[in-house]
């Protein structure tokens, strides 16, 4: 009697074993692909994840492999493909955590490729979902990064503040915001006194040269009109004075913008190379 | 992901097995059998055990088969699995990866279809020379030889060396029996893509269907007599009337501007000379001469750019037309 | 119509060319904001004539061009076009090319779909197209936006 039961159990054990063995093979394949990913061989890693998907007939690892393929494409800078695979991962997610993770990856990819509107739209949808009530901090964190990449440091600071009033990124954003030049101010003072905006942004030589040209052309124009040489006055006024006056305002604006980009880039460089928190 | 029929098959096997197991377990659990197996009928019982052992052996065999046929259980990198995965990648247009799988498979197995698909993958990712070499390896295959030769010519053609391509077509060494018209037609099409002297029109049209002959004739005439503008004529026109050359090449705005600018400066020069302002006279006169000369030069340049535009439009139209029709080549069924 | 065709070609190319048809490796994507290219003040170490010309160009840049605003609708700008033309050919031919360019600049309707656009929004008009050597011409239909035209080619 026992003999029969033993043999039947043996059969069940065999079935079980076969299932376990097959899972084990796939698990090994996943590890192999992960190793390739970790060593930076993203193209080959994608091949192996695809192989895993192909032979994983019961779709046990479909979420992991889609997610990892997305990460590979993201690391190679192929953002469109990355978004495609993160979306597939989101479709194949089995838990809310997986759904959230893949959605956050889509958002991070959008941040990196500076498609701000799309990133914000996705963040809104996460915000409005009742499943992710406990994830507000993460959502706000990536909102902050979205605004950093959109060069809007003031709004970014607001969202980091919602996480923690002492958040290091909040401090950084405020610092960047405060050290920026005012483009409007530079333009306005250059309208009033040519060259002033350039001097305000630290371009002294350019400022003084602008001032010199405007004074010279102004003198020339007024002198011509005063001496009743209307044609000369008109020519000097439109072709020289107006040209340099307009150029002076344009320069003031451009210099202020350039300075601001330099300030932003310095902070962005710090974030990319030295900041230790999670980055997009 | 796996081929559907295979999933279906393994599914059927599994259902079948379950049914057998249920049949096996039921009698053992039932009271009748326990009685049957009791001391009263040992003989029958022992017979049953024999049967059971045979059954178990049979099931064991089945399971081992199942274990080894299940792709997950066997080695994912075995030759057969590489081929399966390669075919899947090919169907997903992931040709570079597919080519790598076929390559690995062909190291172990000799398979003309796989070599053909390897070559086709390379052809589709624009690696024409390699593709042509691999197609050569299938030239003497029974079923695929003609197709391989056809694709070989296509690879040579798409590779862009049209003169060499036509030489190979004319030598006829590799000509596929089944598709010789197609290949020769491709040879004719190639004349539209480079600057060689066009063949006689009757020779050219011979290979095309009546339905497309009108279109081919139009291309032929456009290629033979392009609607170019003569740069010298443009320059002479501009020398006679400033800007006329530009109007001739279609740059009406530029032409009128040139006429106005040169005319105004010349007028200012004359006016200033009359008024005795010699310096200003020379200044405006010099500028007028500078613009006059520049416009003559620019008219010739503009005619050349116009011609480059005609050539560009023609090339694009021809390329779109033939590409859309796959160069009048037949599509290969087993690649779909 | 031309624009339409260009769009079609663009889509055909984009849909056809797949990322994975060529091997690629990881890329460090810079967080930094791209800046407009700076004017090139470098003086070439070619002939004394080129050096002299570059010196004049730099003086013009420093004293006038940098101060009187962004006036040239073309890329490369008129002064750069002149320098590049002279480098490409000789002083006389370069001068003629510059005169022609100046007239075309005066044309008030030049923006009307005749030139392609460079990615910074300017009309792309490379000097190589005006050397009277047919094979040097890179024809690009008007109205199309061209990403990165390499003037050093």
XYZ file of C-alpha atoms in Angstrom:
769
model
C 0.000 0.000 0.000
C 2.565 2.492 1.065
C 4.473 1.514 -1.952
C 1.749 2.868 -4.278
C 1.415 6.099 -2.409
C 5.129 6.576 -2.430
C 5.262 6.129 -6.168
C 2.391 8.486 -6.724
C 4.016 11.067 -4.541
C 7.089 10.509 -6.559
C 5.130 11.471 -9.656
C 3.778 14.609 -8.012
C 7.233 15.424 -6.847
C 8.421 15.048 -10.400
C 5.824 17.491 -11.663
C 6.744 19.923 -8.961
C 10.409 19.444 -9.676
C 9.944 20.031 -13.371
C 8.152 23.305 -12.660
C 10.810 24.353 -10.193
C 13.567 23.451 -12.599
C 12.031 25.507 -15.370
C 11.630 28.495 -13.072
C 15.160 28.046 -11.931
C 16.462 28.171 -15.505
C 14.581 31.382 -16.133
C 15.820 32.814 -12.863
C 19.371 32.043 -13.941
C 18.698 33.784 -17.256
C 17.355 36.824 -15.374
C 20.504 36.907 -13.247
C 22.659 36.645 -16.357
C 20.856 39.544 -17.994
C 21.051 41.571 -14.782
C 24.794 40.984 -14.680
C 25.138 42.343 -18.195
C 23.049 45.351 -17.211
C 25.151 45.984 -14.123
C 28.360 45.820 -16.115
C 27.028 48.430 -18.533
C 26.531 46.148 -21.555
C 23.074 47.485 -22.204
C 22.632 46.303 -25.761
C 23.468 42.694 -24.892
C 21.440 42.912 -21.709
C 18.359 43.775 -23.794
C 18.981 40.702 -25.965
C 19.069 38.490 -22.879
C 15.963 40.062 -21.335
C 14.183 39.484 -24.628
C 15.368 35.878 -24.629
C 14.027 35.526 -21.105
C 10.658 36.929 -22.197
C 10.541 34.649 -25.197
C 11.074 31.448 -23.210
C 9.084 32.562 -20.163
C 5.834 31.082 -21.467
C 3.959 31.568 -18.220
C 5.065 35.223 -18.091
C 6.524 35.056 -14.594
C 9.286 37.535 -15.303
C 7.526 39.719 -17.837
C 7.339 42.755 -15.545
C 10.978 42.549 -14.455
C 12.271 42.084 -17.986
C 10.201 44.940 -19.457
C 11.280 47.213 -16.616
C 14.941 46.273 -17.033
C 14.826 46.743 -20.816
C 13.440 50.218 -20.124
C 16.358 50.899 -17.794
C 18.823 49.736 -20.471
C 17.372 52.056 -23.094
C 17.342 54.901 -20.594
C 21.003 54.330 -19.788
C 21.792 54.450 -23.504
C 19.916 57.719 -23.912
C 17.212 56.124 -26.111
C 14.400 57.722 -24.189
C 11.544 56.942 -26.572
C 12.259 53.217 -26.428
C 12.714 53.474 -22.660
C 9.258 55.009 -22.238
C 7.795 52.309 -24.480
C 9.162 49.500 -22.314
C 8.324 51.170 -19.005
C 4.763 51.490 -20.295
C 4.775 47.771 -21.137
C 6.073 47.076 -17.629
C 3.255 49.175 -16.205
C 0.738 47.156 -18.240
C 2.222 43.900 -16.971
C 2.583 44.994 -13.350
C 1.053 42.738 -10.743
C 1.173 44.936 -7.656
C 0.521 48.615 -7.034
C 4.151 49.026 -6.062
C 5.239 47.729 -9.488
C 2.722 49.997 -11.204
C 4.036 52.945 -9.241
C 7.685 52.091 -9.923
C 7.226 51.810 -13.661
C 5.195 55.001 -13.802
C 7.867 56.864 -11.844
C 10.447 55.583 -14.336
C 8.377 56.977 -17.202
C 8.293 60.294 -15.361
C 12.056 60.224 -14.738
C 12.692 59.551 -18.423
C 10.462 62.479 -19.327
C 12.385 64.662 -16.900
C 15.684 63.673 -18.536
C 14.482 64.448 -22.025
C 12.964 67.682 -20.742
C 9.395 66.906 -21.806
C 8.163 68.783 -18.781
C 4.486 68.888 -19.681
C 4.260 65.121 -20.041
C 6.106 64.565 -16.759
C 3.755 66.910 -14.911
C 0.708 65.305 -16.492
C 1.829 61.860 -15.296
C 2.622 63.199 -11.832
C -0.875 64.686 -11.667
C -2.386 61.327 -12.511
C -0.382 59.704 -9.694
C -1.419 62.480 -7.348
C -5.101 61.976 -8.152
C -4.966 58.214 -7.703
C -6.227 57.010 -4.319
C -3.856 54.026 -4.353
C -0.791 56.152 -3.927
C -1.841 58.316 -0.952
C 1.236 57.183 0.959
C 3.602 58.094 -1.856
C 3.120 61.861 -1.732
C 6.746 62.503 -0.794
C 8.084 60.584 -3.766
C 5.655 62.345 -6.086
C 6.667 65.747 -4.754
C 10.333 64.815 -5.021
C 10.020 64.099 -8.750
C 7.855 67.184 -9.222
C 10.766 69.165 -7.821
C 13.184 67.537 -10.252
C 10.804 68.193 -13.137
C 10.878 71.897 -12.351
C 14.662 71.856 -11.899
C 15.030 70.466 -15.408
C 12.563 73.053 -16.675
C 14.911 75.691 -15.170
C 12.194 76.833 -12.749
C 14.082 76.639 -9.445
C 11.561 78.680 -7.505
C 8.688 76.214 -8.058
C 11.082 73.309 -7.530
C 11.959 74.682 -4.081
C 8.241 74.788 -3.185
C 7.824 71.059 -3.787
C 10.981 70.044 -1.929
C 9.703 72.191 0.932
C 6.525 70.058 1.036
C 8.695 66.997 1.763
C 10.884 68.585 4.385
C 11.503 72.217 5.306
C 15.198 71.364 5.655
C 15.452 69.381 2.406
C 18.950 69.828 0.900
C 17.520 70.248 -2.602
C 15.218 72.994 -1.353
C 18.236 74.878 -0.062
C 20.054 74.396 -3.351
C 17.062 75.602 -5.389
C 16.675 78.717 -3.258
C 20.376 79.440 -3.547
C 20.243 79.151 -7.333
C 17.100 81.268 -7.545
C 18.652 84.013 -5.432
C 21.896 84.187 -7.362
C 20.142 84.647 -10.715
C 20.171 87.956 -12.569
C 16.947 89.741 -13.417
C 16.544 89.829 -17.185
C 13.882 92.549 -17.029
C 16.022 94.744 -14.797
C 19.010 94.416 -17.142
C 16.855 95.411 -20.110
C 15.200 98.351 -18.366
C 18.423 99.948 -17.184
C 19.927 99.499 -20.650
C 16.940 101.374 -22.125
C 17.625 104.224 -19.745
C 21.411 104.280 -19.978
C 22.949 102.265 -22.837
C 25.513 99.799 -21.537
C 24.164 99.730 -17.966
C 22.599 96.278 -18.308
C 25.848 94.851 -19.618
C 27.756 96.381 -16.711
C 25.167 94.954 -14.273
C 25.827 91.451 -15.635
C 29.580 91.954 -15.373
C 30.429 92.631 -19.028
C 32.186 95.932 -18.350
C 34.064 96.362 -21.627
C 31.038 95.587 -23.767
C 28.977 97.984 -21.655
C 31.377 100.873 -22.085
C 31.832 100.206 -25.819
C 28.056 100.260 -26.223
C 27.817 103.476 -24.310
C 30.596 104.962 -26.476
C 28.893 104.023 -29.764
C 25.557 105.385 -28.583
C 27.082 108.670 -27.497
C 29.035 109.007 -30.733
C 26.099 108.092 -32.990
C 23.784 110.296 -30.962
C 26.167 113.237 -31.284
C 26.545 112.637 -35.010
C 22.798 112.444 -35.589
C 21.939 115.509 -33.530
C 24.826 117.451 -35.043
C 23.651 116.642 -38.564
C 20.116 117.733 -37.823
C 21.404 120.873 -36.120
C 23.466 121.715 -39.213
C 20.345 121.098 -41.342
C 21.879 118.099 -43.115
C 18.659 116.117 -42.935
C 19.785 113.190 -45.150
C 22.950 112.603 -43.125
C 21.088 112.949 -39.867
C 18.452 110.525 -40.965
C 21.045 108.009 -42.177
C 23.107 108.234 -39.012
C 19.997 108.046 -36.831
C 18.497 104.943 -38.415
C 21.522 103.055 -39.654
C 23.894 103.758 -36.789
C 22.303 105.098 -33.635
C 19.116 103.039 -33.678
C 21.109 99.954 -34.593
C 23.495 100.295 -31.683
C 20.734 101.288 -29.270
C 18.719 98.201 -30.169
C 21.850 96.052 -30.051
C 22.602 97.415 -26.579
C 19.221 96.288 -25.226
C 19.540 92.908 -26.952
C 22.984 92.451 -25.457
C 21.796 93.309 -21.951
C 19.058 90.694 -22.270
C 21.327 88.042 -23.778
C 24.058 88.560 -21.195
C 21.592 88.220 -18.334
C 20.158 85.049 -19.877
C 23.610 83.599 -20.464
C 24.642 84.320 -16.899
C 21.486 82.613 -15.657
C 22.153 79.562 -17.804
C 25.692 79.438 -16.399
C 24.318 79.533 -12.853
C 21.782 76.813 -13.633
C 24.373 74.666 -15.362
C 26.736 74.932 -12.424
C 23.995 73.668 -10.113
C 22.957 70.965 -12.596
C 26.557 69.853 -12.897
C 26.764 69.605 -9.108
C 23.542 67.566 -9.061
C 24.794 65.209 -11.747
C 28.251 64.601 -10.352
C 28.125 65.132 -6.596
C 24.578 64.953 -5.310
C 24.050 61.610 -3.621
C 20.258 61.259 -3.524
C 18.218 59.580 -6.268
C 18.493 61.331 -9.602
C 16.331 61.025 -12.706
C 5.860 34.607 -26.693
C 6.383 31.007 -27.748
C 4.932 29.851 -30.989
C 1.234 29.382 -30.426
C 0.949 25.798 -31.672
C 3.680 24.751 -29.294
C 1.957 26.271 -26.278
C -1.217 24.571 -27.366
C 0.557 21.248 -27.672
C 2.218 21.413 -24.272
C -1.103 22.543 -22.815
C -2.843 19.493 -24.331
C -0.150 17.194 -22.983
C -0.635 18.649 -19.542
C -4.425 18.226 -19.617
C -3.981 14.676 -20.790
C -1.570 13.926 -17.978
C -3.879 15.338 -15.361
C -6.691 13.160 -16.599
C -4.485 10.095 -16.393
C -3.339 10.943 -12.905
C -6.905 11.407 -11.720
C -7.780 8.045 -13.223
C -4.797 6.540 -11.449
C -5.449 8.072 -8.049
C -9.187 7.421 -7.965
C -9.059 3.597 -7.756
C -6.376 3.685 -5.098
C -8.402 5.970 -2.899
C -11.611 4.012 -3.380
C -12.646 1.456 -0.777
C -13.253 -1.272 -3.365
C -9.656 -1.259 -4.340
C -8.469 -1.397 -0.752
C -10.558 -4.504 -0.375
C -9.276 -5.876 -3.603
C -5.790 -5.360 -2.373
C -6.452 -7.101 0.909
C -5.292 -10.594 1.748
C -8.264 -12.245 -0.008
C -7.109 -11.472 -3.487
C -3.407 -10.995 -3.314
C -2.939 -12.328 -6.788
C -5.137 -9.703 -8.378
C -3.466 -7.114 -6.270
C -0.042 -8.139 -7.332
C -1.240 -8.030 -10.908
C -2.485 -4.509 -10.253
C 0.867 -3.552 -8.811
C 2.543 -4.792 -11.942
C 0.162 -2.770 -14.003
C 0.776 0.209 -11.781
C 4.501 -0.132 -12.085
C 4.244 -0.238 -15.835
C 1.958 2.792 -15.682
C 4.325 4.645 -13.435
C 7.191 3.863 -15.705
C 5.133 5.129 -18.600
C 4.302 8.355 -16.741
C 7.871 8.777 -15.692
C 8.815 8.551 -19.339
C 6.133 11.082 -20.253
C 7.319 13.523 -17.599
C 10.902 13.283 -18.676
C 9.736 14.001 -22.194
C 7.767 16.931 -20.929
C 10.684 18.210 -18.916
C 12.935 18.155 -21.929
C 10.459 19.516 -24.425
C 9.611 22.437 -22.212
C 11.931 25.117 -23.534
C 12.398 26.582 -20.092
C 13.870 23.369 -18.873
C 16.332 22.699 -21.619
C 19.260 24.988 -22.256
C 18.086 28.378 -23.493
C 21.219 28.646 -25.599
C 20.895 25.341 -27.407
C 21.037 25.536 -31.195
C 17.334 24.856 -31.617
C 16.375 27.517 -29.123
C 18.702 30.010 -30.761
C 16.933 29.414 -34.055
C 13.512 29.835 -32.460
C 14.563 33.018 -30.707
C 16.218 34.302 -33.888
C 13.026 33.749 -35.863
C 11.069 35.609 -33.216
C 13.477 38.546 -33.317
C 13.313 38.532 -37.116
C 9.539 38.785 -36.967
C 9.890 41.742 -34.586
C 12.177 43.582 -37.066
C 15.003 43.311 -34.516
C 17.376 42.281 -37.288
C 20.782 42.847 -35.704
C 19.920 40.633 -32.742
C 18.285 38.087 -35.056
C 21.468 37.970 -37.134
C 23.523 37.223 -34.019
C 21.233 34.324 -33.112
C 21.353 32.896 -36.623
C 25.136 33.170 -36.607
C 25.378 31.231 -33.358
C 22.945 28.632 -34.683
C 24.859 28.219 -37.941
C 28.067 27.498 -36.038
C 26.458 24.251 -34.917
C 23.946 23.416 -37.604
C 23.971 23.688 -41.356
C 20.671 25.172 -42.448
C 20.026 27.044 -45.678
C 16.854 28.739 -44.446
C 18.681 30.106 -41.413
C 21.584 31.309 -43.558
C 19.111 32.944 -45.922
C 17.425 34.710 -43.010
C 20.801 35.769 -41.634
C 21.622 37.335 -44.987
C 18.179 38.923 -45.192
C 18.585 40.399 -41.696
C 21.887 41.943 -42.711
C 20.338 43.251 -45.914
C 17.568 44.942 -43.966
C 19.985 46.751 -41.654
C 21.920 48.059 -44.641
C 24.971 45.811 -44.229
C 24.925 45.024 -47.928
C 28.377 43.512 -48.471
C 28.007 40.983 -45.664
C 24.479 40.209 -46.814
C 25.669 39.528 -50.367
C 28.367 37.185 -49.068
C 25.892 35.193 -47.026
C 23.437 34.982 -49.910
C 26.249 33.470 -51.965
C 26.354 30.634 -49.436
C 22.775 29.694 -50.352
C 23.187 29.875 -54.134
C 23.200 26.117 -54.569
C 20.353 25.340 -52.217
C 17.566 23.489 -53.974
C 14.545 25.437 -52.824
C 16.191 28.752 -51.968
C 18.883 29.112 -54.602
C 16.892 31.355 -56.931
C 15.636 33.537 -54.104
C 19.158 33.874 -52.722
C 20.453 34.958 -56.105
C 17.650 37.488 -56.414
C 18.372 38.915 -52.969
C 22.086 38.893 -53.762
C 21.455 41.213 -56.676
C 19.214 43.373 -54.534
C 21.988 43.671 -51.939
C 24.467 44.703 -54.630
C 21.985 47.233 -55.988
C 21.140 48.759 -52.601
C 24.850 48.841 -51.767
C 25.072 51.629 -54.322
C 27.938 50.527 -56.567
C 25.738 50.730 -59.677
C 28.493 50.299 -62.265
C 29.754 47.114 -60.607
C 26.172 45.992 -60.129
C 25.449 46.295 -63.859
C 28.659 44.450 -64.692
C 27.568 41.579 -62.463
C 24.139 41.593 -64.076
C 25.649 41.479 -67.567
C 28.072 38.680 -66.716
C 25.066 36.557 -65.744
C 27.192 34.241 -63.585
C 24.775 34.280 -60.705
C 21.601 34.925 -62.642
C 18.595 33.182 -61.054
C 16.653 31.191 -63.684
C 13.339 32.076 -62.150
C 13.924 35.826 -61.788
C 16.214 36.818 -64.667
C 13.718 39.416 -65.956
C 13.470 40.993 -62.510
C 17.242 41.241 -62.158
C 17.711 42.663 -65.625
C 14.954 45.169 -64.945
C 16.783 46.152 -61.757
C 19.831 46.717 -63.945
C 17.790 49.154 -66.029
C 16.400 50.894 -62.954
C 19.935 51.436 -61.706
C 20.559 53.806 -64.632
C 18.172 56.274 -62.982
C 20.298 56.293 -59.860
C 23.715 57.271 -61.191
C 25.248 59.445 -63.871
C 26.104 56.797 -66.456
C 25.010 57.161 -70.082
C 21.458 55.872 -70.449
C 20.896 52.817 -72.682
C 18.724 52.968 -75.757
C 15.110 53.702 -74.884
C 13.717 50.539 -76.541
C 16.145 48.416 -74.529
C 15.105 50.228 -71.382
C 11.334 49.926 -71.853
C 11.504 46.283 -72.906
C 11.638 45.104 -69.287
C 8.714 47.088 -67.917
C 5.011 46.314 -67.937
C 2.752 48.347 -70.201
C 0.973 49.745 -67.147
C 4.087 51.569 -65.922
C 5.683 52.354 -69.291
C 4.312 55.902 -69.389
C 5.849 56.667 -66.044
C 9.195 55.079 -66.973
C 9.220 57.021 -70.230
C 8.691 60.226 -68.263
C 11.623 59.401 -65.969
C 13.734 58.482 -68.963
C 13.115 61.818 -70.632
C 13.656 63.727 -67.395
C 16.963 61.953 -66.903
C 18.099 62.384 -70.494
C 16.942 65.976 -70.944
C 16.798 67.570 -67.512
C 15.138 70.996 -67.386
C 18.377 72.737 -66.427
C 19.037 76.474 -66.658
C 22.249 77.573 -68.305
C 24.572 79.394 -65.870
C 26.306 81.254 -68.721
C 22.972 82.481 -70.054
C 22.025 83.667 -66.565
C 25.331 85.549 -66.232
C 24.959 87.215 -69.655
C 21.375 88.235 -68.919
C 22.488 89.819 -65.659
C 25.321 91.593 -67.422
C 22.833 93.192 -69.836
C 20.177 94.069 -67.265
C 21.196 93.655 -63.597
C 18.947 91.043 -61.970
C 17.575 89.603 -65.239
C 19.656 86.437 -64.800
C 18.163 85.877 -61.371
C 14.663 86.283 -62.716
C 15.579 83.722 -65.403
C 16.534 81.214 -62.677
C 13.297 81.844 -60.797
C 14.656 84.158 -58.100
C 12.300 87.011 -58.881
C 12.666 88.791 -55.532
C 16.453 88.649 -55.687
C 16.397 89.864 -59.297
C 14.270 92.911 -58.563
C 16.362 93.701 -55.474
C 19.574 93.486 -57.497
C 18.157 95.789 -60.144
C 16.941 98.306 -57.565
C 20.136 98.253 -55.474
C 22.507 98.595 -58.442
C 20.290 101.211 -60.056
C 19.986 103.296 -56.877
C 23.731 103.254 -56.216
C 24.484 104.156 -59.838
C 21.975 107.029 -59.651
C 23.540 108.275 -56.383
C 26.994 108.111 -57.990
C 25.924 110.110 -61.030
C 24.007 112.561 -58.852
C 26.992 113.173 -56.602
C 29.386 113.596 -59.517
C 26.995 116.178 -60.988
C 26.885 118.024 -57.679
C 30.681 117.955 -57.528
C 30.911 115.550 -54.543
C 33.648 113.476 -56.127
C 34.441 111.326 -53.085
C 30.830 110.292 -52.634
C 30.542 109.787 -56.382
C 33.432 107.332 -56.386
C 32.139 105.623 -53.242
C 28.669 104.990 -54.638
C 30.087 104.206 -58.084
C 32.432 101.621 -56.596
C 29.623 100.042 -54.636
C 27.415 99.949 -57.735
C 30.183 98.213 -59.711
C 30.748 95.769 -56.838
C 27.067 94.852 -56.697
C 26.831 94.688 -60.495
C 29.714 92.199 -60.679
C 28.476 90.253 -57.656
C 25.054 89.892 -59.228
C 26.496 88.525 -62.479
C 28.436 85.988 -60.468
C 25.432 85.244 -58.267
C 23.183 84.650 -61.294
C 25.495 81.915 -62.561
C 25.646 80.411 -59.064
C 21.866 80.661 -58.775
C 21.436 78.745 -62.057
C 23.638 75.985 -60.684
C 21.668 75.809 -57.471
C 18.483 75.664 -59.519
C 19.946 72.731 -61.451
C 20.968 71.029 -58.230
C 17.349 71.414 -57.130
C 16.060 69.809 -60.344
C 18.453 66.913 -59.852
C 17.498 66.564 -56.201
C 13.766 66.512 -56.981
C 14.260 63.970 -59.750
C 16.346 61.665 -57.571
C 13.826 61.866 -54.779
C 10.870 61.181 -57.035
C 12.600 58.210 -58.669
C 13.711 56.813 -55.329
C 10.233 57.104 -53.806
C 8.604 55.596 -56.886
C 10.786 52.508 -57.081
C 11.136 52.038 -53.345
C 7.378 52.033 -52.947
C 7.124 49.285 -55.574
C 10.077 47.328 -54.128
C 11.949 47.921 -57.421
C 9.388 45.629 -59.112
C 10.900 42.656 -57.309
C 8.657 39.804 -56.099
C 8.127 39.559 -52.333
C 9.404 36.400 -50.728
C 6.626 34.494 -48.999
C 8.507 32.580 -46.350
C 9.999 35.785 -44.944
C 6.628 37.245 -44.053
C 4.279 70.665 -51.572
C 8.013 70.289 -51.098
C 7.571 70.637 -47.377
C 4.982 67.916 -47.440
C 7.302 65.540 -49.248
C 10.117 66.317 -46.867
C 7.842 65.452 -43.982
C 6.937 62.161 -45.600
C 10.587 61.329 -46.159
C 11.337 62.265 -42.569
C 8.670 59.930 -41.219
C 9.666 57.090 -43.519
C 13.257 57.424 -42.329
C 12.306 57.683 -38.664
C 9.938 54.736 -38.754
C 12.410 52.618 -40.623
C 15.628 53.309 -38.817
C 15.497 51.468 -35.541
C 17.670 52.151 -32.565
C 18.831 48.560 -32.354
C 19.959 48.097 -35.917
C 23.368 49.341 -34.862
C 25.076 48.402 -31.609
C 25.049 51.164 -29.046
C 26.450 51.546 -25.577
C 25.589 53.526 -22.485
C 25.633 57.298 -22.808
C 26.073 59.839 -20.052
C 23.332 62.367 -20.742
C 24.391 65.759 -19.467
C 21.884 67.541 -17.239
C 23.169 70.906 -18.401
C 21.238 73.295 -20.604
C 22.664 73.629 -24.098
C 24.024 77.053 -24.882
C 24.101 78.875 -28.208
C 27.387 78.451 -29.981
C 29.890 81.215 -29.383
C 31.469 83.244 -32.139
C 34.756 81.863 -33.266
C 37.514 84.357 -32.571
C 40.322 81.903 -33.313
C 42.803 83.049 -35.918
C 43.696 80.272 -38.327
C 47.394 79.456 -38.673
C 47.159 79.204 -42.465
C 48.489 81.920 -44.781
C 49.355 85.497 -43.751
C 46.418 86.644 -45.880
C 43.989 84.519 -43.899
C 45.536 85.760 -40.654
C 45.122 89.362 -41.737
C 41.551 88.712 -42.763
C 40.779 86.947 -39.491
C 42.293 89.889 -37.625
C 39.991 92.304 -39.434
C 37.047 90.000 -38.835
C 37.823 89.856 -35.116
C 38.161 93.631 -34.902
C 34.820 93.944 -36.684
C 33.257 91.435 -34.299
C 34.643 93.141 -31.233
C 33.979 96.755 -32.135
C 30.788 96.551 -34.162
C 29.110 93.178 -34.683
C 28.946 92.263 -30.992
C 27.405 95.609 -30.137
C 24.884 96.379 -32.853
C 22.558 93.492 -32.203
C 21.507 90.449 -34.127
C 20.833 91.777 -37.616
C 21.744 89.034 -40.057
C 18.937 86.614 -40.909
C 21.339 84.102 -42.453
C 23.474 81.324 -41.123
C 26.441 81.663 -41.466
C 26.145 85.422 -40.900
C 27.267 87.785 -43.660
C 30.711 88.415 -42.156
C 31.298 84.704 -41.556
C 30.083 83.986 -45.058
C 32.669 86.394 -46.428
C 35.531 84.856 -44.458
C 34.453 81.322 -45.334
C 34.085 82.255 -49.014
C 37.593 83.660 -49.172
C 38.939 80.557 -47.454
C 37.007 78.358 -49.854
C 38.113 80.198 -52.999
C 40.191 83.390 -53.226
C 39.832 87.049 -52.327
C 38.277 88.144 -55.639
C 35.785 85.292 -55.945
C 35.032 85.494 -52.215
C 34.320 89.198 -52.661
C 31.904 88.493 -55.511
C 30.174 85.833 -53.438
C 29.854 88.328 -50.607
C 28.391 90.988 -52.928
C 25.815 88.499 -54.166
C 24.985 87.500 -50.598
C 24.598 91.181 -49.646
C 22.048 91.720 -52.425
C 20.169 88.596 -51.408
C 20.169 89.915 -47.859
C 18.583 93.167 -49.076
C 15.728 91.230 -50.699
C 12.758 91.843 -48.404
C 10.975 88.592 -49.294
C 13.948 86.260 -48.908
C 12.325 84.361 -46.046
C 9.530 83.195 -48.333
C 10.216 79.464 -48.394
C 13.277 79.707 -50.551
C 16.004 78.792 -48.058
C 16.051 75.915 -45.579
C 16.161 76.870 -41.922
C 19.042 76.189 -39.623
C 18.142 74.850 -36.191
C 18.652 78.297 -34.596
C 15.856 79.687 -36.792
C 18.135 81.396 -39.323
C 18.102 80.872 -43.067
C 20.733 78.336 -44.001
C 22.912 79.590 -46.835
C 26.331 77.895 -46.908
C 29.121 79.424 -49.033
C 30.000 76.036 -50.600
C 26.859 76.318 -52.723
C 28.197 79.443 -54.481
C 31.660 78.362 -55.627
C 30.400 77.562 -59.171
C 31.498 73.944 -58.677
C 28.348 71.905 -59.225
C 29.342 68.892 -57.151
C 29.991 70.998 -54.072
C 26.365 72.110 -53.876
C 24.346 70.571 -51.065
C 20.785 71.159 -52.143
C 18.220 71.300 -49.362
C 14.615 72.221 -50.268
C 13.361 75.511 -48.848
C 11.369 75.614 -45.642
C 12.867 72.480 -44.083
C 14.551 72.760 -40.699
C 18.032 71.315 -40.764
C 19.446 70.094 -37.451
C 23.167 70.525 -37.563
C 24.759 71.709 -40.726
C 28.499 71.302 -40.378
C 30.154 74.269 -42.051
C 33.618 72.766 -41.554
C 32.814 69.953 -43.995
